[in-house]
XYZ file of C-alpha atoms in Angstrom:
723
model
C 23.167 -16.619 -24.434
C 24.518 -19.918 -23.168
C 27.963 -19.808 -21.533
C 30.016 -22.611 -20.056
C 31.240 -22.442 -16.456
C 34.313 -20.264 -15.958
C 35.816 -22.959 -13.747
C 36.456 -25.083 -16.829
C 39.182 -22.679 -17.873
C 42.678 -23.024 -16.525
C 42.798 -20.615 -13.599
C 46.592 -20.542 -13.560
C 46.670 -18.417 -16.712
C 47.504 -14.782 -16.206
C 44.901 -13.751 -18.742
C 41.896 -15.964 -19.369
C 40.218 -16.291 -22.746
C 36.544 -15.279 -22.856
C 34.031 -17.976 -21.886
C 32.783 -19.796 -24.962
C 29.091 -19.773 -25.725
C 26.236 -19.166 -28.143
C 25.049 -15.639 -29.008
C 22.043 -14.191 -30.758
C 24.016 -11.778 -32.956
C 27.546 -11.113 -34.157
C 27.529 -7.825 -32.235
C 26.649 -9.622 -28.980
C 29.558 -12.013 -29.507
C 32.030 -9.205 -30.222
C 30.886 -7.183 -27.211
C 31.266 -10.234 -24.979
C 34.837 -10.854 -26.208
C 35.880 -7.193 -25.929
C 34.387 -6.638 -22.473
C 35.962 -9.792 -21.078
C 39.336 -8.991 -22.644
C 39.397 -5.555 -21.030
C 38.582 -7.100 -17.637
C 41.627 -9.380 -18.038
C 44.078 -6.666 -19.094
C 44.366 -7.291 -22.842
C 42.706 -5.834 -25.909
C 41.434 -7.438 -29.092
C 40.718 -6.464 -32.666
C 39.054 -8.110 -35.642
C 41.660 -9.999 -37.657
C 39.429 -11.434 -40.359
C 35.694 -11.612 -40.964
C 32.830 -12.280 -43.290
C 29.872 -10.485 -41.801
C 27.336 -13.261 -42.365
C 29.614 -16.305 -41.857
C 32.477 -15.897 -39.392
C 34.713 -13.462 -37.508
C 38.242 -14.028 -36.173
C 39.287 -11.915 -33.194
C 42.941 -11.696 -32.171
C 44.986 -10.033 -29.445
C 45.986 -6.534 -30.496
C 49.622 -7.480 -29.802
C 49.500 -10.173 -32.471
C 51.784 -9.915 -35.507
C 55.147 -8.197 -35.994
C 56.192 -4.888 -37.463
C 57.403 -4.857 -41.033
C 60.958 -3.615 -41.363
C 61.293 -0.698 -43.712
C 65.084 -0.400 -43.665
C 67.193 2.175 -45.407
C 70.915 2.061 -45.773
C 73.353 3.373 -43.225
C 72.403 6.253 -40.975
C 69.070 6.645 -42.743
C 67.758 3.397 -41.166
C 64.260 3.993 -39.796
C 64.200 3.943 -35.974
C 61.068 3.573 -33.777
C 60.699 6.217 -31.099
C 58.846 3.843 -28.726
C 59.323 0.125 -27.977
C 57.273 -2.139 -30.184
C 53.727 -2.874 -29.014
C 53.448 -6.020 -31.119
C 54.750 -9.277 -29.615
C 53.415 -11.743 -32.210
C 50.879 -12.892 -29.575
C 49.180 -16.114 -30.761
C 45.831 -15.500 -29.004
C 42.814 -15.975 -31.302
C 39.108 -16.776 -30.920
C 36.621 -17.508 -33.683
C 32.910 -16.827 -34.005
C 30.907 -18.788 -36.586
C 27.289 -18.421 -37.641
C 25.139 -21.543 -37.629
C 21.316 -21.647 -37.817
C 21.047 -17.892 -37.200
C 23.150 -18.157 -33.992
C 26.808 -17.300 -33.449
C 29.065 -19.787 -31.659
C 32.310 -18.677 -29.995
C 35.278 -21.088 -29.861
C 38.869 -20.685 -28.678
C 41.495 -21.200 -31.390
C 44.490 -20.295 -29.205
C 43.808 -19.130 -25.669
C 47.282 -18.161 -24.407
C 49.217 -14.892 -24.550
C 52.983 -14.276 -24.651
C 52.967 -10.969 -22.771
C 51.978 -9.512 -19.430
C 48.551 -7.892 -18.772
C 48.398 -4.179 -19.566
C 48.623 -1.885 -16.560
C 46.972 1.114 -18.252
C 44.480 0.633 -21.061
C 42.972 4.119 -21.040
C 44.818 5.274 -24.170
C 44.096 2.173 -26.185
C 41.723 2.622 -29.167
C 39.497 -0.141 -27.801
C 38.726 2.087 -24.823
C 38.236 5.203 -26.887
C 35.201 4.163 -28.875
C 31.681 5.384 -28.339
C 28.941 2.793 -28.034
C 26.119 2.763 -30.539
C 23.810 4.268 -27.913
C 26.297 7.085 -27.275
C 26.570 7.767 -30.996
C 22.795 8.064 -31.186
C 22.881 10.591 -28.326
C 25.571 12.589 -30.169
C 23.448 12.557 -33.319
C 20.298 13.689 -31.493
C 22.057 16.460 -29.589
C 23.928 17.603 -32.693
C 20.610 17.880 -34.504
C 19.358 19.959 -31.561
C 22.352 22.314 -31.958
C 24.270 21.281 -28.851
C 28.029 21.809 -28.616
C 30.609 19.060 -27.944
C 31.128 20.106 -24.302
C 27.358 20.004 -23.676
C 27.114 16.596 -25.313
C 30.092 15.295 -23.330
C 28.485 16.442 -20.072
C 25.363 14.383 -20.813
C 27.452 11.353 -21.823
C 29.448 11.506 -18.588
C 26.266 11.798 -16.534
C 25.130 8.529 -18.103
C 28.569 6.893 -17.840
C 30.836 8.399 -15.138
C 33.694 6.095 -16.276
C 33.796 7.555 -19.783
C 37.406 8.463 -20.642
C 36.700 10.140 -23.985
C 36.878 13.914 -24.255
C 35.241 16.685 -26.278
C 37.709 16.138 -29.145
C 36.298 12.663 -29.669
C 32.777 14.101 -29.652
C 33.837 16.741 -32.169
C 35.264 14.047 -34.447
C 31.982 12.141 -34.444
C 30.028 15.365 -35.098
C 32.345 16.133 -38.000
C 31.847 12.660 -39.435
C 28.061 13.002 -39.149
C 28.246 16.377 -40.900
C 30.374 14.980 -43.723
C 27.970 12.083 -44.196
C 25.021 14.432 -44.283
C 26.676 16.592 -46.938
C 27.748 13.631 -49.030
C 24.399 11.795 -48.551
C 26.230 8.846 -47.025
C 25.265 6.816 -43.985
C 27.114 4.958 -41.239
C 25.958 1.453 -42.105
C 29.445 0.183 -42.978
C 32.236 2.272 -41.500
C 35.675 0.799 -41.847
C 37.218 -0.468 -38.672
C 40.201 1.836 -39.033
C 38.192 5.007 -39.509
C 35.778 3.893 -36.788
C 38.597 3.563 -34.289
C 39.916 6.973 -35.261
C 36.510 8.631 -34.929
C 35.543 6.837 -31.712
C 32.752 4.954 -33.536
C 32.061 1.209 -33.242
C 32.873 -0.617 -36.424
C 29.813 -2.863 -36.443
C 26.276 -2.049 -37.471
C 24.173 1.034 -38.061
C 23.028 3.295 -35.280
C 19.376 2.448 -35.721
C 16.759 2.023 -38.406
C 13.133 3.000 -37.988
C 10.581 2.325 -40.695
C 13.309 2.497 -43.270
C 14.856 5.692 -41.865
C 18.161 5.685 -40.032
C 17.434 7.549 -36.804
C 20.013 10.195 -36.066
C 20.858 12.054 -39.277
C 19.283 15.480 -39.862
C 17.343 14.379 -42.936
C 16.068 11.205 -41.345
C 15.006 13.021 -38.156
C 12.990 15.446 -40.228
C 11.356 12.508 -41.968
C 10.811 10.616 -38.751
C 8.899 13.575 -37.276
C 6.255 12.966 -39.922
C 5.899 9.223 -39.350
C 2.626 7.710 -38.223
C 3.857 7.033 -34.687
C 4.787 10.658 -34.002
C 1.594 11.978 -35.603
C -0.578 9.630 -33.558
C 1.207 10.528 -30.313
C 0.651 14.247 -30.980
C -3.031 13.698 -31.780
C -3.514 11.534 -28.689
C -1.787 14.022 -26.377
C -3.942 16.911 -27.618
C -7.121 14.830 -27.214
C -6.195 13.887 -23.654
C -5.437 17.521 -22.795
C -8.907 18.552 -23.952
C -10.507 15.675 -22.020
C -8.580 16.317 -18.799
C -9.512 20.002 -18.964
C -13.156 18.921 -18.634
C -12.201 16.914 -15.507
C -10.709 20.002 -13.858
C -7.168 18.676 -13.994
C -5.800 21.130 -16.607
C -7.692 24.372 -15.903
C -6.063 27.798 -16.152
C -3.437 26.467 -18.633
C -2.042 24.376 -15.742
C -1.216 20.697 -15.791
C 0.601 18.764 -18.484
C 0.962 15.379 -20.146
C 3.744 13.491 -21.885
C 3.605 10.309 -23.973
C 6.350 8.114 -25.421
C 6.191 7.597 -29.207
C 5.620 3.854 -29.380
C 7.784 2.097 -31.949
C 8.601 -1.609 -31.685
C 11.876 -1.111 -33.569
C 13.265 1.269 -30.918
C 13.985 0.270 -27.281
C 11.598 2.022 -24.907
C 14.320 4.077 -23.149
C 15.355 5.491 -26.554
C 11.884 6.339 -27.870
C 10.988 9.935 -28.649
C 8.794 11.913 -26.257
C 5.764 14.117 -26.968
C 5.054 16.816 -24.342
C 2.291 19.415 -24.082
C 3.335 23.098 -23.943
C 3.061 25.533 -21.061
C 0.721 28.524 -20.867
C -1.682 27.212 -23.520
C -5.458 26.812 -23.193
C -5.644 23.053 -22.801
C -9.249 22.835 -24.050
C -8.100 24.231 -27.438
C -5.046 22.038 -27.914
C -4.278 20.683 -31.383
C -1.567 18.171 -32.441
C 0.671 20.919 -33.841
C 0.923 22.462 -30.346
C 2.968 19.521 -29.064
C 6.722 19.445 -28.526
C 8.786 16.447 -29.609
C 11.885 15.683 -27.523
C 14.684 13.167 -27.702
C 14.900 10.462 -25.049
C 17.387 12.660 -23.151
C 15.101 15.692 -23.068
C 16.436 17.766 -25.958
C 13.845 19.546 -28.093
C 13.696 18.198 -31.641
C 10.474 19.852 -32.819
C 8.714 22.994 -31.580
C 5.143 24.208 -32.212
C 4.653 26.978 -34.817
C 4.164 30.584 -33.740
C 0.573 31.800 -33.536
C -0.691 35.362 -34.037
C -1.728 37.713 -31.214
C -3.050 37.225 -28.525
C -1.201 33.888 -28.386
C 2.174 33.916 -26.664
C 5.293 32.297 -28.154
C 5.334 28.538 -27.463
C 7.142 27.300 -24.361
C 7.830 23.730 -23.327
C 6.303 22.882 -19.953
C 8.339 23.448 -16.792
C 7.405 19.859 -15.876
C 9.837 18.531 -18.504
C 12.749 17.707 -16.128
C 10.330 15.902 -13.796
C 8.801 13.965 -16.679
C 12.251 12.924 -17.897
C 13.239 11.835 -14.392
C 10.156 9.572 -14.178
C 10.974 8.097 -17.596
C 14.526 7.450 -16.438
C 13.663 5.873 -13.076
C 10.440 4.005 -13.870
C 10.649 3.179 -17.615
C 7.199 4.748 -17.971
C 5.276 5.132 -21.223
C 3.315 8.221 -20.177
C 3.153 10.728 -17.293
C 0.272 13.001 -16.270
C 0.657 16.087 -14.079
C -2.741 17.109 -12.713
C -3.787 20.252 -10.867
C -7.069 18.632 -9.794
C -8.468 20.326 -6.706
C -8.851 17.033 -4.818
C -5.121 16.324 -5.190
C -4.388 19.686 -3.543
C -6.926 19.577 -0.718
C -6.057 16.034 0.385
C -2.506 17.215 1.170
C -3.834 20.200 3.154
C -5.880 17.960 5.450
C -2.592 16.318 6.483
C -0.293 19.369 6.662
C 2.574 17.542 8.392
C 2.310 14.120 6.812
C 4.714 12.851 4.171
C 2.279 10.173 2.979
C -1.323 9.756 1.920
C -2.664 6.385 3.062
C -5.991 4.741 2.300
C -7.270 1.173 2.438
C -10.340 -0.985 1.812
C -11.659 0.985 -1.170
C -12.651 -0.760 -4.398
C -10.865 1.764 -6.637
C -7.517 0.841 -5.062
C -7.654 -2.177 -7.373
C -7.111 0.197 -10.295
C -3.634 1.078 -9.008
C -0.854 -1.167 -10.294
C 0.177 -3.851 -7.796
C -2.672 -3.199 -5.316
C -5.817 -5.019 -4.183
C -8.860 -4.138 -2.106
C -7.280 -5.177 1.216
C -3.976 -3.434 0.515
C -3.000 -0.094 1.954
C -2.258 2.410 -0.801
C 0.599 4.731 0.145
C 1.353 7.857 -1.923
C 4.373 9.977 -0.943
C 3.860 13.721 -0.462
C 6.617 16.215 -1.297
C 6.647 19.922 -0.482
C 5.882 22.477 -3.171
C 8.429 25.007 -4.462
C 8.151 28.321 -6.272
C 9.455 26.823 -9.521
C 8.468 23.413 -10.892
C 11.994 22.398 -11.900
C 13.114 22.711 -8.262
C 10.965 19.657 -7.434
C 13.278 17.249 -9.278
C 15.406 16.366 -6.241
C 12.478 15.705 -3.884
C 10.609 13.782 -6.609
C 13.687 11.613 -7.141
C 13.959 10.912 -3.416
C 10.260 9.996 -3.210
C 10.434 7.595 -6.159
C 13.537 5.978 -4.662
C 12.000 5.650 -1.189
C 8.709 4.243 -2.545
C 9.679 1.821 -5.322
C 6.107 0.549 -5.802
C 4.377 3.914 -6.107
C 3.017 5.157 -9.423
C 2.219 8.646 -8.137
C 3.708 11.476 -6.085
C 1.591 14.211 -4.489
C 2.926 17.779 -4.346
C 1.472 19.641 -1.379
C -0.889 22.511 -2.273
C -0.094 21.889 -5.939
C -1.186 18.632 -7.594
C -0.038 15.125 -8.426
C 2.254 13.294 -10.867
C 0.938 9.925 -12.089
C 2.647 7.529 -14.497
C 2.115 4.161 -16.146
C 3.771 1.878 -18.657
C 1.406 3.241 -21.336
C -0.954 6.190 -21.746
C -3.895 3.892 -20.938
C -2.281 2.764 -17.683
C -1.382 6.350 -16.696
C -4.903 7.653 -17.468
C -6.631 4.775 -15.660
C -4.516 5.170 -12.548
C -4.890 8.952 -12.569
C -8.683 8.550 -12.558
C -8.461 6.072 -9.661
C -6.129 8.317 -7.653
C -8.430 11.327 -8.074
C -11.433 9.203 -7.061
C -9.612 8.087 -3.896
C -8.472 11.640 -3.067
C -12.060 12.864 -3.474
C -13.404 9.972 -1.366
C -10.924 10.762 1.410
C -12.003 14.416 1.460
C -15.698 13.508 1.638
C -15.098 10.902 4.356
C -13.204 13.534 6.336
C -16.099 15.969 5.961
C -18.406 13.301 7.391
C -16.086 12.770 10.348
C -15.007 9.354 9.057
C -11.455 8.060 8.983
C -10.412 7.070 5.449
C -7.143 5.481 6.632
C -8.744 2.659 8.641
C -10.259 -0.525 7.194
C -13.760 0.181 8.599
C -13.736 3.935 7.856
C -15.344 4.488 11.252
C -15.816 7.778 13.123
C -12.780 9.868 13.991
C -12.818 10.013 17.785
C -11.101 11.978 20.544
C -11.928 13.162 24.047
C -11.115 16.725 22.990
C -13.252 16.861 19.887
C -13.000 15.240 16.503
C -9.564 14.414 15.204
C -8.625 14.405 11.536
C -7.311 11.303 9.797
C -3.955 10.060 11.010
C -4.201 12.267 14.096
C -4.490 15.715 12.494
C -6.673 18.060 14.600
C -9.933 19.322 13.115
C -11.781 20.929 16.036
C -14.413 22.811 14.083
C -15.954 19.656 12.607
C -19.221 18.442 14.146
C -20.863 15.130 13.402
C -24.479 14.486 14.314
C -25.079 11.801 16.930
C -21.540 11.762 18.346
C -20.933 12.896 21.911
C -18.369 12.381 24.641
C -20.626 9.751 26.213
C -20.157 7.564 23.122
C -16.378 7.566 23.388
C -13.927 5.666 25.556
C -11.018 7.803 26.697
C -7.773 6.036 25.736
C -4.478 6.611 27.490
C -2.857 7.060 24.090
C -4.501 7.894 20.754
C -2.203 5.567 18.782
C -0.410 2.323 19.542
C 2.697 1.256 17.637
C 3.467 -2.473 17.860
C 6.567 -4.511 17.138
C 5.980 -8.039 15.801
C 8.782 -10.400 16.819
C 8.543 -11.052 20.557
C 5.535 -8.707 20.890
C 2.582 -9.877 18.785
C 4.282 -13.043 17.578
C 6.619 -15.562 19.258
C 10.285 -15.110 18.424
C 10.415 -18.832 17.693
C 7.988 -18.402 14.777
C 10.375 -15.967 13.133
C 13.639 -17.732 13.979
C 12.478 -21.341 13.660
C 9.910 -21.056 10.860
C 10.171 -17.923 8.699
C 13.947 -17.502 8.533
C 14.672 -21.188 7.800
C 11.964 -21.207 5.122
C 13.497 -18.191 3.373
C 17.004 -19.636 3.749
C 15.975 -22.972 2.260
C 14.005 -21.491 -0.642
C 16.006 -18.454 -1.764
C 17.694 -20.275 -4.652
C 14.479 -21.983 -5.751
C 12.574 -18.688 -5.596
C 15.146 -16.719 -7.613
C 15.390 -19.453 -10.263
C 11.607 -19.700 -10.662
C 10.904 -15.954 -10.746
C 14.209 -14.507 -12.005
C 12.729 -12.666 -14.999
C 9.659 -11.273 -13.214
C 9.437 -7.551 -12.531
C 9.111 -8.144 -8.776
C 12.243 -10.288 -8.561
C 14.207 -7.940 -10.799
C 13.380 -5.146 -8.321
C 14.652 -7.390 -5.513
C 17.824 -8.158 -7.481
C 18.526 -4.480 -8.155
C 18.221 -3.722 -4.436
C 20.511 -6.638 -3.620
C 23.102 -5.516 -6.179
C 23.260 -2.061 -4.592
C 23.532 -3.528 -1.078
C 26.201 -6.053 -2.107
C 28.251 -3.356 -3.824
C 28.044 -1.279 -0.637
C 29.057 -4.309 1.440
C 32.058 -5.036 -0.810
C 33.234 -1.424 -0.609
C 33.028 -1.549 3.198
C 34.558 -5.002 3.631
C 31.454 -6.681 5.071
C 32.136 -10.326 5.914
C 30.365 -12.776 3.606
C 29.889 -10.368 0.692
C 30.968 -11.834 -2.650
C 30.975 -10.131 -6.080
C 28.113 -10.738 -8.505
C 29.466 -11.973 -11.870
C 28.276 -10.407 -15.146
C 25.090 -11.787 -16.685
C 26.870 -13.386 -19.631
C 28.413 -16.111 -17.448
C 24.943 -17.621 -17.143
C 21.869 -17.327 -14.916
C 22.892 -20.262 -12.705
C 26.196 -18.681 -11.630
C 24.565 -15.287 -11.084
C 21.826 -16.823 -8.906
C 24.401 -18.856 -6.973
C 26.297 -15.669 -6.083
C 23.093 -13.967 -4.937
C 22.244 -17.002 -2.784
C 25.702 -16.882 -1.159
C 25.234 -13.203 -0.288
C 21.682 -13.653 1.011
C 22.689 -16.612 3.190
C 25.501 -14.515 4.689
C 23.020 -11.701 5.407
C 20.615 -14.141 7.088
C 23.399 -15.662 9.224
C 24.382 -12.168 10.364
C 20.703 -11.363 11.133
C 20.969 -8.094 9.214
C 17.945 -5.771 9.218
C 18.427 -4.286 5.758
C 15.718 -3.436 3.242
C 17.159 -5.496 0.364
C 17.100 -8.697 2.432
C 13.744 -8.067 4.095
C 12.024 -7.330 0.786
C 13.298 -10.548 -0.784
C 12.350 -12.563 2.307
C 8.864 -11.086 2.163
C 8.402 -12.250 -1.414
C 9.663 -15.746 -0.566
C 7.273 -15.920 2.393
C 4.413 -14.747 0.170
C 4.898 -17.862 -1.933
C 4.849 -19.973 1.230
C 1.645 -18.372 2.548
C -0.075 -18.653 -0.841
C 0.748 -22.357 -1.001
C -0.400 -22.856 2.624
C 3.079 -24.008 3.615
C 3.145 -21.134 6.125
C 0.567 -19.874 8.636
C 1.125 -16.719 10.669
C 1.201 -17.058 14.452
C 0.089 -14.459 17.024
C -0.249 -14.767 20.804
C -3.724 -15.662 22.058
C -4.334 -12.251 23.670
C -3.569 -10.279 20.489
C -6.917 -10.619 18.603
C -8.975 -9.695 21.688
C -6.821 -6.658 22.439
C -6.914 -5.492 18.816
C -10.711 -5.714 18.744
C -11.003 -3.804 22.025
C -8.648 -1.028 20.915
C -10.429 -0.766 17.587
C -13.815 -0.400 19.306
C -12.321 2.330 21.505
C -11.172 4.354 18.512
C -7.483 3.743 19.155
C -5.423 3.497 15.972
C -2.940 0.667 15.802
C 0.174 0.585 13.604
C 2.928 -1.964 13.076
C 6.658 -1.121 12.983
C 8.871 -4.092 12.221
C 12.191 -4.798 10.544
C 10.359 -7.116 8.131
C 8.998 -5.556 4.943
C 5.472 -4.122 4.923
C 4.406 -6.915 2.618
C 5.783 -9.558 5.004
C 4.012 -7.914 7.947
C 0.669 -8.031 6.153
C 1.235 -11.662 5.181
C 1.585 -12.680 8.841
C -1.598 -10.892 9.937
C -3.699 -11.759 6.880
C -2.832 -15.469 7.205
C -2.742 -15.771 11.001
C -3.930 -18.595 13.207
C -6.857 -16.274 14.092
C -7.745 -15.407 10.504
C -7.285 -12.071 8.718
C -6.466 -9.389 11.318
C -5.568 -6.579 8.912
C -8.846 -4.753 9.518
C -7.543 -3.713 12.947
C -4.432 -1.938 11.636
C -4.213 1.575 10.215
C -0.750 1.198 8.705
C 2.491 -0.736 8.476
C 6.019 0.688 8.784
C 9.311 -1.011 7.973
C 12.991 -0.054 7.820
C 12.364 2.386 4.969
C 11.423 4.712 7.847
C 14.849 4.102 9.386
C 16.585 1.707 11.771
C 14.423 0.741 14.745
C 17.248 1.511 17.168
C 17.598 5.116 15.955
C 15.537 7.977 17.365
C 14.980 9.766 14.053
C 12.950 6.768 12.799
C 10.283 7.430 15.412
C 10.213 11.157 14.600
C 9.612 10.110 10.992
C 6.691 7.880 11.995
C 5.181 10.667 14.114
C 5.367 13.064 11.175
C 3.913 10.472 8.820
C 0.981 9.639 11.093
C 0.452 13.325 11.846
C 0.812 13.350 15.644
C 1.932 16.646 17.168
C 2.554 15.344 20.693
C 4.856 12.271 20.726
C 3.418 11.148 24.063
C 0.105 10.481 22.272
C 1.696 7.356 20.783
C 2.449 4.209 22.800
C 5.208 1.921 21.503
C 5.280 -1.745 22.539
C 8.492 -3.701 21.877
C 10.623 -6.453 23.355
C 13.985 -4.855 22.455
C 15.594 -2.563 25.035
C 17.552 -0.502 22.466
C 14.370 0.169 20.495
C 12.605 1.254 23.670
C 15.418 3.710 24.444
C 15.295 5.204 20.927
C 11.492 5.593 21.010
C 11.549 7.198 24.480
C 14.172 9.674 23.243
C 11.676 10.705 20.541
C 9.063 11.372 23.242
C 6.886 8.266 22.811
C 5.366 6.396 25.729
C 7.021 2.959 25.829
C 6.304 -0.403 27.442
C 8.398 -3.547 27.020
C 6.736 -6.833 26.141
C 7.744 -9.852 28.240
C 6.908 -12.958 26.229
C 8.110 -16.588 26.335
C 11.440 -16.859 24.528
C 12.289 -13.151 24.695
C 15.811 -12.114 25.603
C 16.770 -10.786 29.053
C 16.558 -7.085 29.899
C 19.234 -5.026 31.675
C 18.789 -4.564 35.396
C 17.088 -1.307 36.381
C 16.066 -0.695 32.758
C 13.458 1.851 33.856
C 10.589 0.774 31.571
C 7.138 -0.513 32.424
C 6.654 -4.132 31.321
C 3.622 -6.185 30.314
C 3.089 -9.897 29.761
C -0.137 -9.579 27.773
C -1.799 -6.901 25.625
C -4.843 -7.089 27.892
C -2.815 -5.099 30.452
C -2.953 -2.066 28.120
């Protein structure tokens, strides 16, 4: 859609007309006019139309009441003041070359904006998507109150009640009995029933999705049949891999259909308690996009039990909702269980420099793969909350491990989910075998796991019973700490590089970057994070926060508002995830084009090599995103230094000036004694927070660093070679 700048309209008007523009469909044009009208405090209705040529939309206060007078005392009296004011407002949409153009015929009103629009018919209509939900749930036998609960979960601002739902259900029932459809409901009856007056709910292969008859027919379409066959084949295959043994494990696949948006596609799910190696297509459940069962498997004779949909269903539906996946696999593979037992206190599985990492979406050989680990519960459905938190905290992950249980893996198609599941299981198995050999899977070189008190497990987890031939205490250098945690700015890297190079580069290129990559998945993730942060800032009165206009005003205005917010965040030097992630992606472009080169102090490479040779693990904890951290060290003035680091932490672990963040890092790395980790920083407040968590702390004194308080009580160093 193309929309002219809002500034071209006369801002002195109390109620603005909708921005003119060009729309793909008549429905898009009408939605644009209605939504904008409601935001301005007036309502509109269709005055005149020809569905394929034009549509005239007028203010609902247009016109006058006809006088139906009777003589004398029998004169008809209105109980309420007239709503009509003969308002002249009108806009016109005309179709030309398959596009609809909106123009303003008369843009002024003769009345004040409405103060309460909640009872107006325009606000008491269900959207087409909501009608489809009502149809699906009605077919599944759900009651109006149950349907309303689901609708309000999807739209907390919904003002309709169960009576409106009942009216739509009644209309659907009447249509089913009379063999009618909802292709052309009249605008008056639509308003009464809470149904939009334009367009059918949906048409799939000639069948209108939603009615009882059409659902029954749709269950037999090629897409559903193929999804059932595919799911049963994959169950049999994954049983042979050891993922689905003992009736455990499950799989779900979206029914692909180009005529239905992915979030609305039907779902095929394998049953629970069934021998997976004997699965057939008829054993599969078919669910609506909101998780309501539409088709159940037939009963089988003894000794088979009655069919039951898998307990994984709420977790599958949550993944579909949050990640727009096309398939999800839940494996009980032994390697996915054991790898979480090796790290009993860790909330993450980390591995790097393995070829099969390239099979995981968004990862390369040099990248560190991070998989969140959640704790198991007695009942599968109780995992929904912790799974949701893990997916939110790790936006790039395509898997979540469940300790002592298994793993959930998803992809945008069944091929992607299967491929990644195979890669994850390979990496879990490799980590276990490396651990058995006394090798550390979490480091780039996968060298021996060393300690003066025996052999330590990966990420610091004790494994005293393990013996490795050829290793002895004489081969090891006793470190003062087993792990070192480094800050970047003012510690490994001059502050001036960050303040005078990186920040100005991001500031100067934010608009260019957003414009060039606006529609990419990566930038859309950045934009969603920014929207949430900006909304939070607006609610809390943060200086510099400005509202983001709706998308229909045009990409340029939307990007301009994001740029204004980001520039305000940069000026305030805010350490927030939304800003740091976007900056990291802007810097990535700069490093890839060789416009940027990372800078580290001259003593850093030598110290890193010495610590690495001594078996000391080194981690980074910086306010910049993990991706930005790796960019600095992979493109440094001393070459690629990533091989010396075991992991990277950013503000997703918490604020660097808060003690709980360091407890979180200790738990993630798997260190029982906090004093076994040394933290090096240039910021006094960070040093205080880390010491409160029990870490050993030294403060880095580098050129350009800020002054420290007198009698600060911390040891200081001027070079890493002092450690």
